[in-house]
């Protein structure tokens, strides 16, 4: 469906949104500009603003949900932007312009914007949304759907669009002959397919998507655009074994691909390698069935993640710059995705090191229950896996388990180390630790998603818990899982003033408390995974190696993320749990 162009009037160039006017028929001289803007929007898959270049006045927009904001710095440069141009803003937005036919003799432009990288929250868009009266939920949902592209990829896409649609940049002229129009139509169709392919890939560059998924999607879409006998991707990702993926009948296997690449080790890989008429060469004798091919690295900067190859173009055609350019763009997207995953993994390693430091600080205050938080994290993660939660949720549960008692940093050492039962006054002091922990974690942007487990792991299904007295499903699921894991480890662990409970007594308490103190679904998950959980507690030792070396946690579909390695968590120690109404302990 073609985007509808909504007429608009400008309120403020810097941050204010544009208020809608009543829909009107465009001036006849505007039609060419509006049609060009609409066509650009269709090809790019992005909303655009059509504006007068000198004044910045917005004539129309292709999506009435778009915040129509153009910074003054961009408006000043519109009259000179007669070719596609990208403007990178300090806020993390990238504006881009495309030339369109004049409006009543005045220069005009199509303007759009994308996010430079994930996680950006530009202040000018926040202010614009606020002035439009948007709610926080509406703004966050809209921002999550805003395209995210690296600058080089955006520039390549814009260049391809304008080269494929030269007629959009000028005023209408007399009709060409039928053959010329047919040729232009065919070129436009091919360009549309190219842009559609690149747009689909860029929209699927989420960190949660594995390299193999994006590679397979690339092969499927390439096969519909480049009519070759085979498209091949080799991936060398440090988190996975080498992969050889192909669409169609490839004239070589993974070993052959390696040999093919090795034949051109001295080639300048800053551009794709195109080879036609291969059978008449020495290369052809070594690779029977290979007629022609395009080969390009999947890379980002100096980091190479693999190779992309298309071979044996159909209809006895030769590969040329059109196919080579498309493959280079696809490889660039795959390389950018690989680099983003690398950066994300590094970020996760740093985050875990930070968590380890926090937990170690707590351990220094209360060494008697060393290892408790790691066990709670592992048990909670296993319960989440039993409940079929997705991998990203399992990692959040694990991190929340490591830090669930971090608030005890703010509790008096003498109370934490007391070798006998706590007095009511002392217990009131200990009960403050969920809120203290919440205040610590809430100030750390990258850990906010684990807040529910930190603040609410001592809430009770009946509503008698603390700190907020939540009941039933008011308690976040993460916290309900944490409560069972925390209580299980606290009841079963030895303390200076008592021995851990026997397994049978412990499980009787869990049964009795199901639907009273704990969520009955989580207790059921415990009994379904009781053997694996018992092995966690029997096997783990903070000094004798890491549990994940010995205990599989993926029997219910979950697996530890690559970042959670024995090396990164070996020293992650923690502190005791609190008393629960059913199983009263000082932990």
JSON list of N, CA, C and O in Angstrom, two decimals, residues 535-571:
[
{"chain": "A", "resi": 535, "resn": "UNK", "atom": "N", "xyz": [21.49, -31.23, 42.11]},
{"chain": "A", "resi": 535, "resn": "UNK", "atom": "CA", "xyz": [22.86, -31.36, 41.63]},
{"chain": "A", "resi": 535, "resn": "UNK", "atom": "C", "xyz": [23.57, -30.01, 41.64]},
{"chain": "A", "resi": 535, "resn": "UNK", "atom": "O", "xyz": [24.77, -29.94, 41.93]},
{"chain": "A", "resi": 536, "resn": "UNK", "atom": "N", "xyz": [22.84, -28.94, 41.33]},
{"chain": "A", "resi": 536, "resn": "UNK", "atom": "CA", "xyz": [23.43, -27.60, 41.39]},
{"chain": "A", "resi": 536, "resn": "UNK", "atom": "C", "xyz": [23.99, -27.34, 42.79]},
{"chain": "A", "resi": 536, "resn": "UNK", "atom": "O", "xyz": [25.13, -26.92, 42.97]},
{"chain": "A", "resi": 537, "resn": "UNK", "atom": "N", "xyz": [23.16, -27.60, 43.81]},
{"chain": "A", "resi": 537, "resn": "UNK", "atom": "CA", "xyz": [23.58, -27.31, 45.18]},
{"chain": "A", "resi": 537, "resn": "UNK", "atom": "C", "xyz": [24.66, -28.28, 45.68]},
{"chain": "A", "resi": 537, "resn": "UNK", "atom": "O", "xyz": [25.54, -27.89, 46.44]},
{"chain": "A", "resi": 538, "resn": "UNK", "atom": "N", "xyz": [24.58, -29.53, 45.24]},
{"chain": "A", "resi": 538, "resn": "UNK", "atom": "CA", "xyz": [25.58, -30.51, 45.68]},
{"chain": "A", "resi": 538, "resn": "UNK", "atom": "C", "xyz": [26.93, -30.28, 45.02]},
{"chain": "A", "resi": 538, "resn": "UNK", "atom": "O", "xyz": [27.97, -30.58, 45.60]},
{"chain": "A", "resi": 539, "resn": "UNK", "atom": "N", "xyz": [26.90, -29.76, 43.79]},
{"chain": "A", "resi": 539, "resn": "UNK", "atom": "CA", "xyz": [28.12, -29.69, 42.99]},
{"chain": "A", "resi": 539, "resn": "UNK", "atom": "C", "xyz": [28.85, -28.37, 43.13]},
{"chain": "A", "resi": 539, "resn": "UNK", "atom": "O", "xyz": [30.08, -28.32, 43.15]},
{"chain": "A", "resi": 540, "resn": "UNK", "atom": "N", "xyz": [28.10, -27.28, 43.23]},
{"chain": "A", "resi": 540, "resn": "UNK", "atom": "CA", "xyz": [28.75, -25.97, 43.18]},
{"chain": "A", "resi": 540, "resn": "UNK", "atom": "C", "xyz": [29.62, -25.71, 44.39]},
{"chain": "A", "resi": 540, "resn": "UNK", "atom": "O", "xyz": [29.23, -25.93, 45.53]},
{"chain": "A", "resi": 541, "resn": "UNK", "atom": "N", "xyz": [30.79, -25.21, 44.13]},
{"chain": "A", "resi": 541, "resn": "UNK", "atom": "CA", "xyz": [31.69, -24.73, 45.18]},
{"chain": "A", "resi": 541, "resn": "UNK", "atom": "C", "xyz": [32.42, -23.51, 44.65]},
{"chain": "A", "resi": 541, "resn": "UNK", "atom": "O", "xyz": [32.94, -23.54, 43.54]},
{"chain": "A", "resi": 542, "resn": "UNK", "atom": "N", "xyz": [32.46, -22.41, 45.40]},
{"chain": "A", "resi": 542, "resn": "UNK", "atom": "CA", "xyz": [33.15, -21.22, 44.91]},
{"chain": "A", "resi": 542, "resn": "UNK", "atom": "C", "xyz": [34.65, -21.39, 44.79]},
{"chain": "A", "resi": 542, "resn": "UNK", "atom": "O", "xyz": [35.33, -20.57, 44.20]},
{"chain": "A", "resi": 543, "resn": "UNK", "atom": "N", "xyz": [35.18, -22.49, 45.34]},
{"chain": "A", "resi": 543, "resn": "UNK", "atom": "CA", "xyz": [36.63, -22.69, 45.28]},
{"chain": "A", "resi": 543, "resn": "UNK", "atom": "C", "xyz": [37.03, -23.91, 44.45]},
{"chain": "A", "resi": 543, "resn": "UNK", "atom": "O", "xyz": [38.18, -24.02, 44.03]},
{"chain": "A", "resi": 544, "resn": "UNK", "atom": "N", "xyz": [36.09, -24.83, 44.19]},
{"chain": "A", "resi": 544, "resn": "UNK", "atom": "CA", "xyz": [36.44, -26.09, 43.52]},
{"chain": "A", "resi": 544, "resn": "UNK", "atom": "C", "xyz": [35.97, -26.16, 42.07]},
{"chain": "A", "resi": 544, "resn": "UNK", "atom": "O", "xyz": [35.63, -27.21, 41.57]},
{"chain": "A", "resi": 545, "resn": "UNK", "atom": "N", "xyz": [35.91, -25.02, 41.41]},
{"chain": "A", "resi": 545, "resn": "UNK", "atom": "CA", "xyz": [35.52, -25.03, 40.00]},
{"chain": "A", "resi": 545, "resn": "UNK", "atom": "C", "xyz": [34.13, -24.48, 39.81]},
{"chain": "A", "resi": 545, "resn": "UNK", "atom": "O", "xyz": [33.40, -24.22, 40.77]},
{"chain": "A", "resi": 546, "resn": "UNK", "atom": "N", "xyz": [33.76, -24.35, 38.59]},
{"chain": "A", "resi": 546, "resn": "UNK", "atom": "CA", "xyz": [32.50, -23.71, 38.23]},
{"chain": "A", "resi": 546, "resn": "UNK", "atom": "C", "xyz": [31.46, -24.75, 37.85]},
{"chain": "A", "resi": 546, "resn": "UNK", "atom": "O", "xyz": [31.74, -25.66, 37.10]},
{"chain": "A", "resi": 547, "resn": "UNK", "atom": "N", "xyz": [30.27, -24.56, 38.35]},
{"chain": "A", "resi": 547, "resn": "UNK", "atom": "CA", "xyz": [29.22, -25.56, 38.18]},
{"chain": "A", "resi": 547, "resn": "UNK", "atom": "C", "xyz": [28.92, -25.87, 36.72]},
{"chain": "A", "resi": 547, "resn": "UNK", "atom": "O", "xyz": [28.65, -27.00, 36.36]},
{"chain": "A", "resi": 548, "resn": "UNK", "atom": "N", "xyz": [28.99, -24.85, 35.87]},
{"chain": "A", "resi": 548, "resn": "UNK", "atom": "CA", "xyz": [28.61, -25.05, 34.48]},
{"chain": "A", "resi": 548, "resn": "UNK", "atom": "C", "xyz": [29.57, -25.98, 33.74]},
{"chain": "A", "resi": 548, "resn": "UNK", "atom": "O", "xyz": [29.28, -26.45, 32.67]},
{"chain": "A", "resi": 549, "resn": "UNK", "atom": "N", "xyz": [30.75, -26.22, 34.31]},
{"chain": "A", "resi": 549, "resn": "UNK", "atom": "CA", "xyz": [31.66, -27.19, 33.71]},
{"chain": "A", "resi": 549, "resn": "UNK", "atom": "C", "xyz": [31.11, -28.61, 33.84]},
{"chain": "A", "resi": 549, "resn": "UNK", "atom": "O", "xyz": [31.52, -29.51, 33.12]},
{"chain": "A", "resi": 550, "resn": "UNK", "atom": "N", "xyz": [30.19, -28.82, 34.80]},
{"chain": "A", "resi": 550, "resn": "UNK", "atom": "CA", "xyz": [29.79, -30.18, 35.14]},
{"chain": "A", "resi": 550, "resn": "UNK", "atom": "C", "xyz": [28.30, -30.45, 34.97]},
{"chain": "A", "resi": 550, "resn": "UNK", "atom": "O", "xyz": [27.90, -31.60, 34.80]},
{"chain": "A", "resi": 551, "resn": "UNK", "atom": "N", "xyz": [27.48, -29.40, 35.03]},
{"chain": "A", "resi": 551, "resn": "UNK", "atom": "CA", "xyz": [26.04, -29.62, 35.05]},
{"chain": "A", "resi": 551, "resn": "UNK", "atom": "C", "xyz": [25.36, -29.00, 33.86]},
{"chain": "A", "resi": 551, "resn": "UNK", "atom": "O", "xyz": [25.42, -27.79, 33.68]},
{"chain": "A", "resi": 552, "resn": "UNK", "atom": "N", "xyz": [24.72, -29.78, 32.99]},
{"chain": "A", "resi": 552, "resn": "UNK", "atom": "CA", "xyz": [24.00, -29.19, 31.86]},
{"chain": "A", "resi": 552, "resn": "UNK", "atom": "C", "xyz": [22.75, -28.49, 32.34]},
{"chain": "A", "resi": 552, "resn": "UNK", "atom": "O", "xyz": [21.97, -29.05, 33.11]},
{"chain": "A", "resi": 553, "resn": "UNK", "atom": "N", "xyz": [22.56, -27.24, 31.88]},
{"chain": "A", "resi": 553, "resn": "UNK", "atom": "CA", "xyz": [21.38, -26.49, 32.29]},
{"chain": "A", "resi": 553, "resn": "UNK", "atom": "C", "xyz": [20.39, -26.34, 31.15]},
{"chain": "A", "resi": 553, "resn": "UNK", "atom": "O", "xyz": [19.42, -25.64, 31.24]},
{"chain": "A", "resi": 554, "resn": "UNK", "atom": "N", "xyz": [20.63, -27.02, 30.02]},
{"chain": "A", "resi": 554, "resn": "UNK", "atom": "CA", "xyz": [19.79, -26.79, 28.86]},
{"chain": "A", "resi": 554, "resn": "UNK", "atom": "C", "xyz": [18.85, -27.95, 28.58]},
{"chain": "A", "resi": 554, "resn": "UNK", "atom": "O", "xyz": [18.36, -28.09, 27.48]},
{"chain": "A", "resi": 555, "resn": "UNK", "atom": "N", "xyz": [18.59, -28.78, 29.55]},
{"chain": "A", "resi": 555, "resn": "UNK", "atom": "CA", "xyz": [17.74, -29.93, 29.29]},
{"chain": "A", "resi": 555, "resn": "UNK", "atom": "C", "xyz": [16.30, -29.53, 29.01]},
{"chain": "A", "resi": 555, "resn": "UNK", "atom": "O", "xyz": [15.52, -30.33, 28.53]},
{"chain": "A", "resi": 556, "resn": "UNK", "atom": "N", "xyz": [15.95, -28.28, 29.35]},
{"chain": "A", "resi": 556, "resn": "UNK", "atom": "CA", "xyz": [14.60, -27.81, 29.04]},
{"chain": "A", "resi": 556, "resn": "UNK", "atom": "C", "xyz": [14.64, -26.72, 27.98]},
{"chain": "A", "resi": 556, "resn": "UNK", "atom": "O", "xyz": [13.75, -25.89, 27.91]},
{"chain": "A", "resi": 557, "resn": "UNK", "atom": "N", "xyz": [15.68, -26.69, 27.20]},
{"chain": "A", "resi": 557, "resn": "UNK", "atom": "CA", "xyz": [15.73, -25.73, 26.10]},
{"chain": "A", "resi": 557, "resn": "UNK", "atom": "C", "xyz": [16.54, -24.51, 26.41]},
{"chain": "A", "resi": 557, "resn": "UNK", "atom": "O", "xyz": [16.76, -23.68, 25.55]},
{"chain": "A", "resi": 558, "resn": "UNK", "atom": "N", "xyz": [17.00, -24.32, 27.66]},
{"chain": "A", "resi": 558, "resn": "UNK", "atom": "CA", "xyz": [17.81, -23.16, 27.98]},
{"chain": "A", "resi": 558, "resn": "UNK", "atom": "C", "xyz": [19.27, -23.51, 27.97]},
{"chain": "A", "resi": 558, "resn": "UNK", "atom": "O", "xyz": [19.65, -24.63, 28.25]},
{"chain": "A", "resi": 559, "resn": "UNK", "atom": "N", "xyz": [20.10, -22.57, 27.65]},
{"chain": "A", "resi": 559, "resn": "UNK", "atom": "CA", "xyz": [21.54, -22.77, 27.69]},
{"chain": "A", "resi": 559, "resn": "UNK", "atom": "C", "xyz": [22.19, -21.49, 28.16]},
{"chain": "A", "resi": 559, "resn": "UNK", "atom": "O", "xyz": [21.70, -20.41, 27.90]},
{"chain": "A", "resi": 560, "resn": "UNK", "atom": "N", "xyz": [23.30, -21.62, 28.87]},
{"chain": "A", "resi": 560, "resn": "UNK", "atom": "CA", "xyz": [23.96, -20.44, 29.36]},
{"chain": "A", "resi": 560, "resn": "UNK", "atom": "C", "xyz": [24.48, -19.61, 28.21]},
{"chain": "A", "resi": 560, "resn": "UNK", "atom": "O", "xyz": [25.04, -20.14, 27.27]},
{"chain": "A", "resi": 561, "resn": "UNK", "atom": "N", "xyz": [24.29, -18.28, 28.23]},
{"chain": "A", "resi": 561, "resn": "UNK", "atom": "CA", "xyz": [24.82, -17.44, 27.18]},
{"chain": "A", "resi": 561, "resn": "UNK", "atom": "C", "xyz": [26.33, -17.57, 27.10]},
{"chain": "A", "resi": 561, "resn": "UNK", "atom": "O", "xyz": [27.00, -17.86, 28.09]},
{"chain": "A", "resi": 562, "resn": "UNK", "atom": "N", "xyz": [26.87, -17.32, 25.91]},
{"chain": "A", "resi": 562, "resn": "UNK", "atom": "CA", "xyz": [28.31, -17.46, 25.72]},
{"chain": "A", "resi": 562, "resn": "UNK", "atom": "C", "xyz": [29.10, -16.57, 26.66]},
{"chain": "A", "resi": 562, "resn": "UNK", "atom": "O", "xyz": [30.20, -16.90, 27.08]},
{"chain": "A", "resi": 563, "resn": "UNK", "atom": "N", "xyz": [28.51, -15.38, 27.00]},
{"chain": "A", "resi": 563, "resn": "UNK", "atom": "CA", "xyz": [29.24, -14.46, 27.86]},
{"chain": "A", "resi": 563, "resn": "UNK", "atom": "C", "xyz": [29.39, -15.00, 29.27]},
{"chain": "A", "resi": 563, "resn": "UNK", "atom": "O", "xyz": [30.31, -14.63, 29.99]},
{"chain": "A", "resi": 564, "resn": "UNK", "atom": "N", "xyz": [28.50, -15.87, 29.71]},
{"chain": "A", "resi": 564, "resn": "UNK", "atom": "CA", "xyz": [28.53, -16.38, 31.07]},
{"chain": "A", "resi": 564, "resn": "UNK", "atom": "C", "xyz": [29.46, -17.58, 31.16]},
{"chain": "A", "resi": 564, "resn": "UNK", "atom": "O", "xyz": [29.04, -18.71, 31.26]},
{"chain": "A", "resi": 565, "resn": "UNK", "atom": "N", "xyz": [30.73, -17.31, 31.07]},
{"chain": "A", "resi": 565, "resn": "UNK", "atom": "CA", "xyz": [31.72, -18.38, 31.07]},
{"chain": "A", "resi": 565, "resn": "UNK", "atom": "C", "xyz": [32.22, -18.65, 32.47]},
{"chain": "A", "resi": 565, "resn": "UNK", "atom": "O", "xyz": [32.11, -17.80, 33.36]},
{"chain": "A", "resi": 566, "resn": "UNK", "atom": "N", "xyz": [32.79, -19.82, 32.70]},
{"chain": "A", "resi": 566, "resn": "UNK", "atom": "CA", "xyz": [33.38, -20.10, 34.00]},
{"chain": "A", "resi": 566, "resn": "UNK", "atom": "C", "xyz": [34.40, -19.06, 34.39]},
{"chain": "A", "resi": 566, "resn": "UNK", "atom": "O", "xyz": [34.47, -18.65, 35.55]},
{"chain": "A", "resi": 567, "resn": "UNK", "atom": "N", "xyz": [35.20, -18.60, 33.43]},
{"chain": "A", "resi": 567, "resn": "UNK", "atom": "CA", "xyz": [36.24, -17.63, 33.75]},
{"chain": "A", "resi": 567, "resn": "UNK", "atom": "C", "xyz": [35.65, -16.30, 34.23]},
{"chain": "A", "resi": 567, "resn": "UNK", "atom": "O", "xyz": [36.15, -15.67, 35.15]},
{"chain": "A", "resi": 568, "resn": "UNK", "atom": "N", "xyz": [34.55, -15.88, 33.58]},
{"chain": "A", "resi": 568, "resn": "UNK", "atom": "CA", "xyz": [34.00, -14.56, 33.91]},
{"chain": "A", "resi": 568, "resn": "UNK", "atom": "C", "xyz": [33.22, -14.56, 35.22]},
{"chain": "A", "resi": 568, "resn": "UNK", "atom": "O", "xyz": [32.99, -13.51, 35.79]},
{"chain": "A", "resi": 569, "resn": "UNK", "atom": "N", "xyz": [32.80, -15.76, 35.69]},
{"chain": "A", "resi": 569, "resn": "UNK", "atom": "CA", "xyz": [31.98, -15.79, 36.90]},
{"chain": "A", "resi": 569, "resn": "UNK", "atom": "C", "xyz": [32.59, -16.60, 38.04]},
{"chain": "A", "resi": 569, "resn": "UNK", "atom": "O", "xyz": [31.96, -16.77, 39.07]},
{"chain": "A", "resi": 570, "resn": "UNK", "atom": "N", "xyz": [33.80, -17.10, 37.84]},
{"chain": "A", "resi": 570, "resn": "UNK", "atom": "CA", "xyz": [34.37, -18.00, 38.85]},
{"chain": "A", "resi": 570, "resn": "UNK", "atom": "C", "xyz": [34.44, -17.36, 40.22]},
{"chain": "A", "resi": 570, "resn": "UNK", "atom": "O", "xyz": [34.28, -18.02, 41.25]},
{"chain": "A", "resi": 571, "resn": "UNK", "atom": "N", "xyz": [34.70, -16.04, 40.26]},
{"chain": "A", "resi": 571, "resn": "UNK", "atom": "CA", "xyz": [34.85, -15.36, 41.54]},
{"chain": "A", "resi": 571, "resn": "UNK", "atom": "C", "xyz": [33.59, -14.64, 41.99]},
{"chain": "A", "resi": 571, "resn": "UNK", "atom": "O", "xyz": [33.63, -13.84, 42.90]}
]
